């Protein structure tokens, strides 16, 4: 059975993951309107991943006998000045999320909830990737500077990203 502080931290994280999805959708909309369809695609896929994270944590709460709690999802900022500003904010946000995930791990250990600790380790690893992906794109944008040709090349590359449900294989293994 899940304990109070761990339950609260996980419920807060479901909200934070949905907020992340909102944030990336808002960024995707900005990129789409600005004509960067590839950037918009990358961010749209990112939003889909965040929704998968939220649902996965919600399912863990239920599986451990906890009661999901729902609170308001904060509205994201919707105006951005450039693609570079967008990715600066993606990186800042992912670093913030890493802090939340690390805190869940500490709270779960403090309450001797090894199942949640083990569960949240997937997210500890995921955050390494999340930060690295944003950092890599931001480095490219720093290199690109004001070169529109290179920016459109990067946009084309980001158009190739496709959403794959990170938990699809696990769900299939649970089928009878
Ligand atoms: Fe759900 Fe971007 O971390």
Short mmCIF file of C-alpha atoms and ligand atoms in Angstrom, two decimals:
data_model
loop_
_atom_site.label_atom_id
_atom_site.label_comp_id
_atom_site.label_asym_id
_atom_site.label_seq_id
_atom_site.Cartn_x
_atom_site.Cartn_y
_atom_site.Cartn_z
CA UNK A 1 0.00 0.00 0.00
CA UNK A 2 1.29 3.39 -0.99
CA UNK A 3 1.94 5.89 1.84
CA UNK A 4 0.90 9.54 2.16
CA UNK A 5 3.96 11.47 1.03
CA UNK A 6 4.71 9.10 -1.84
CA UNK A 7 1.08 9.23 -2.97
CA UNK A 8 1.10 13.03 -2.90
CA UNK A 9 4.39 13.22 -4.80
CA UNK A 10 3.07 10.83 -7.49
CA UNK A 11 -0.24 12.67 -7.82
CA UNK A 12 1.66 15.95 -8.15
CA UNK A 13 3.81 14.32 -10.83
CA UNK A 14 0.76 13.24 -12.86
CA UNK A 15 -0.24 16.92 -12.85
CA UNK A 16 3.31 18.01 -13.75
CA UNK A 17 3.42 15.57 -16.69
CA UNK A 18 0.11 16.87 -18.03
CA UNK A 19 1.41 20.41 -17.58
CA UNK A 20 4.49 19.38 -19.59
CA UNK A 21 2.17 18.12 -22.34
CA UNK A 22 0.30 21.45 -22.30
CA UNK A 23 3.58 23.37 -22.42
CA UNK A 24 4.89 21.41 -25.39
CA UNK A 25 1.56 21.70 -27.21
CA UNK A 26 1.70 25.48 -26.74
CA UNK A 27 5.26 25.51 -28.07
CA UNK A 28 4.23 23.25 -30.96
CA UNK A 29 1.41 25.64 -31.86
CA UNK A 30 3.85 28.57 -31.85
CA UNK A 31 6.25 26.68 -34.14
CA UNK A 32 3.46 25.64 -36.48
CA UNK A 33 2.17 29.21 -36.83
CA UNK A 34 5.73 30.46 -37.38
CA UNK A 35 6.17 28.03 -40.28
CA UNK A 36 8.51 25.53 -38.57
CA UNK A 37 6.49 22.37 -39.19
CA UNK A 38 9.36 20.06 -38.20
CA UNK A 39 9.90 21.79 -34.86
CA UNK A 40 6.12 21.70 -34.35
CA UNK A 41 6.15 17.95 -35.03
CA UNK A 42 9.02 17.31 -32.58
CA UNK A 43 7.19 19.22 -29.85
CA UNK A 44 3.88 17.51 -30.63
CA UNK A 45 5.54 14.10 -30.22
CA UNK A 46 7.10 15.38 -27.00
CA UNK A 47 3.61 16.32 -25.73
CA UNK A 48 2.35 12.82 -26.58
CA UNK A 49 5.22 11.32 -24.57
CA UNK A 50 4.34 13.49 -21.59
CA UNK A 51 0.75 12.27 -21.69
CA UNK A 52 2.03 8.68 -21.76
CA UNK A 53 4.19 9.47 -18.68
CA UNK A 54 1.17 10.94 -16.85
CA UNK A 55 -1.01 7.91 -17.60
CA UNK A 56 1.73 5.49 -16.60
CA UNK A 57 2.18 7.16 -13.19
CA UNK A 58 -1.60 7.30 -12.71
CA UNK A 59 -1.74 3.53 -13.36
CA UNK A 60 1.04 2.90 -10.84
CA UNK A 61 -0.93 4.82 -8.17
CA UNK A 62 -3.97 2.60 -8.77
CA UNK A 63 -1.90 -0.57 -8.90
CA UNK A 64 -0.39 0.25 -5.50
CA UNK A 65 -3.81 0.81 -3.92
CA UNK A 66 -3.65 4.63 -3.94
CA UNK A 67 -6.35 7.09 -4.94
CA UNK A 68 -5.52 9.41 -7.83
CA UNK A 69 -6.18 13.09 -7.06
CA UNK A 70 -6.79 15.68 -9.73
CA UNK A 71 -5.95 19.34 -9.54
CA UNK A 72 -5.96 22.26 -11.98
CA UNK A 73 -3.41 22.12 -14.76
CA UNK A 74 -1.62 25.46 -15.01
CA UNK A 75 -1.87 27.29 -18.34
CA UNK A 76 1.46 27.35 -20.20
CA UNK A 77 3.02 30.46 -21.69
CA UNK A 78 2.00 30.69 -25.33
CA UNK A 79 4.18 33.43 -26.80
CA UNK A 80 7.74 32.80 -27.85
CA UNK A 81 10.24 34.96 -29.71
CA UNK A 82 12.18 32.28 -31.58
CA UNK A 83 12.78 28.56 -31.97
CA UNK A 84 15.94 28.98 -29.90
CA UNK A 85 13.95 30.50 -27.04
CA UNK A 86 11.56 27.54 -27.23
CA UNK A 87 14.38 25.01 -26.79
CA UNK A 88 16.00 27.04 -24.02
CA UNK A 89 12.68 26.74 -22.21
CA UNK A 90 12.39 23.02 -23.02
CA UNK A 91 15.80 22.41 -21.44
CA UNK A 92 15.00 24.53 -18.37
CA UNK A 93 11.70 22.70 -17.95
CA UNK A 94 13.24 19.24 -18.29
CA UNK A 95 15.88 20.13 -15.67
CA UNK A 96 13.04 21.18 -13.37
CA UNK A 97 11.23 17.87 -14.01
CA UNK A 98 14.43 15.96 -13.20
CA UNK A 99 14.38 17.63 -9.78
CA UNK A 100 10.77 16.50 -9.23
CA UNK A 101 11.59 12.92 -10.22
CA UNK A 102 14.65 12.83 -7.95
CA UNK A 103 12.46 14.05 -5.10
CA UNK A 104 9.93 11.25 -5.68
CA UNK A 105 12.76 8.72 -5.47
CA UNK A 106 13.89 10.20 -2.14
CA UNK A 107 10.34 10.34 -0.72
CA UNK A 108 9.63 6.74 -1.77
CA UNK A 109 12.83 5.52 -0.14
CA UNK A 110 12.01 7.53 3.00
CA UNK A 111 8.69 5.66 3.22
CA UNK A 112 10.32 2.32 2.45
CA UNK A 113 8.28 2.04 -0.77
CA UNK A 114 10.75 0.05 -2.84
CA UNK A 115 8.15 -0.71 -5.51
CA UNK A 116 7.68 3.01 -6.22
CA UNK A 117 11.42 3.59 -5.95
CA UNK A 118 11.97 0.88 -8.56
CA UNK A 119 9.14 2.28 -10.71
CA UNK A 120 10.51 5.81 -10.64
CA UNK A 121 14.01 4.70 -11.70
CA UNK A 122 12.66 4.42 -15.25
CA UNK A 123 11.97 8.16 -15.07
CA UNK A 124 15.41 8.89 -13.59
CA UNK A 125 16.91 7.32 -16.72
CA UNK A 126 14.35 8.96 -18.99
CA UNK A 127 15.27 12.39 -17.65
CA UNK A 128 18.91 11.87 -18.66
CA UNK A 129 17.65 11.37 -22.22
CA UNK A 130 15.12 14.23 -22.04
CA UNK A 131 17.78 16.72 -20.99
CA UNK A 132 20.32 15.39 -23.51
CA UNK A 133 17.83 15.66 -26.41
CA UNK A 134 16.94 19.27 -25.59
CA UNK A 135 20.58 20.14 -25.00
CA UNK A 136 21.63 18.65 -28.35
CA UNK A 137 19.02 20.62 -30.30
CA UNK A 138 19.90 23.81 -28.42
CA UNK A 139 23.60 23.33 -29.24
CA UNK A 140 22.70 23.02 -32.92
CA UNK A 141 20.60 26.19 -32.71
CA UNK A 142 23.52 28.04 -31.12
CA UNK A 143 25.71 26.87 -33.99
CA UNK A 144 23.07 27.83 -36.59
CA UNK A 145 22.72 31.39 -35.27
CA UNK A 146 21.04 33.57 -37.91
CA UNK A 147 21.60 31.15 -40.80
CA UNK A 148 18.05 30.51 -42.08
CA UNK A 149 19.20 27.79 -44.48
CA UNK A 150 20.68 25.74 -41.64
CA UNK A 151 17.60 26.41 -39.52
CA UNK A 152 15.34 24.97 -42.21
CA UNK A 153 17.65 21.93 -42.45
CA UNK A 154 17.23 21.35 -38.74
CA UNK A 155 13.49 21.82 -39.11
CA UNK A 156 13.43 19.05 -41.75
CA UNK A 157 15.37 16.73 -39.45
CA UNK A 158 12.94 17.31 -36.57
CA UNK A 159 10.02 16.51 -38.90
CA UNK A 160 11.12 12.86 -38.87
CA UNK A 161 10.37 12.26 -35.18
CA UNK A 162 7.60 9.70 -34.66
CA UNK A 163 5.76 8.92 -31.42
CA UNK A 164 6.21 5.43 -30.06
CA UNK A 165 4.48 4.59 -26.80
CA UNK A 166 7.35 3.87 -24.36
CA UNK A 167 5.11 1.53 -22.36
CA UNK A 168 3.45 -0.38 -25.20
CA UNK A 169 5.66 -3.48 -24.81
CA UNK A 170 5.06 -3.63 -21.02
CA UNK A 171 1.27 -3.34 -21.54
CA UNK A 172 1.37 -6.16 -24.08
CA UNK A 173 3.24 -8.41 -21.66
CA UNK A 174 0.43 -7.95 -19.12
CA UNK A 175 -2.21 -9.30 -21.52
CA UNK A 176 -3.52 -12.74 -20.46
FE1 LIG B 1 7.87 13.46 -18.65
FE2 LIG B 1 9.74 15.37 -20.35
O1 LIG B 1 9.49 14.28 -18.88
#
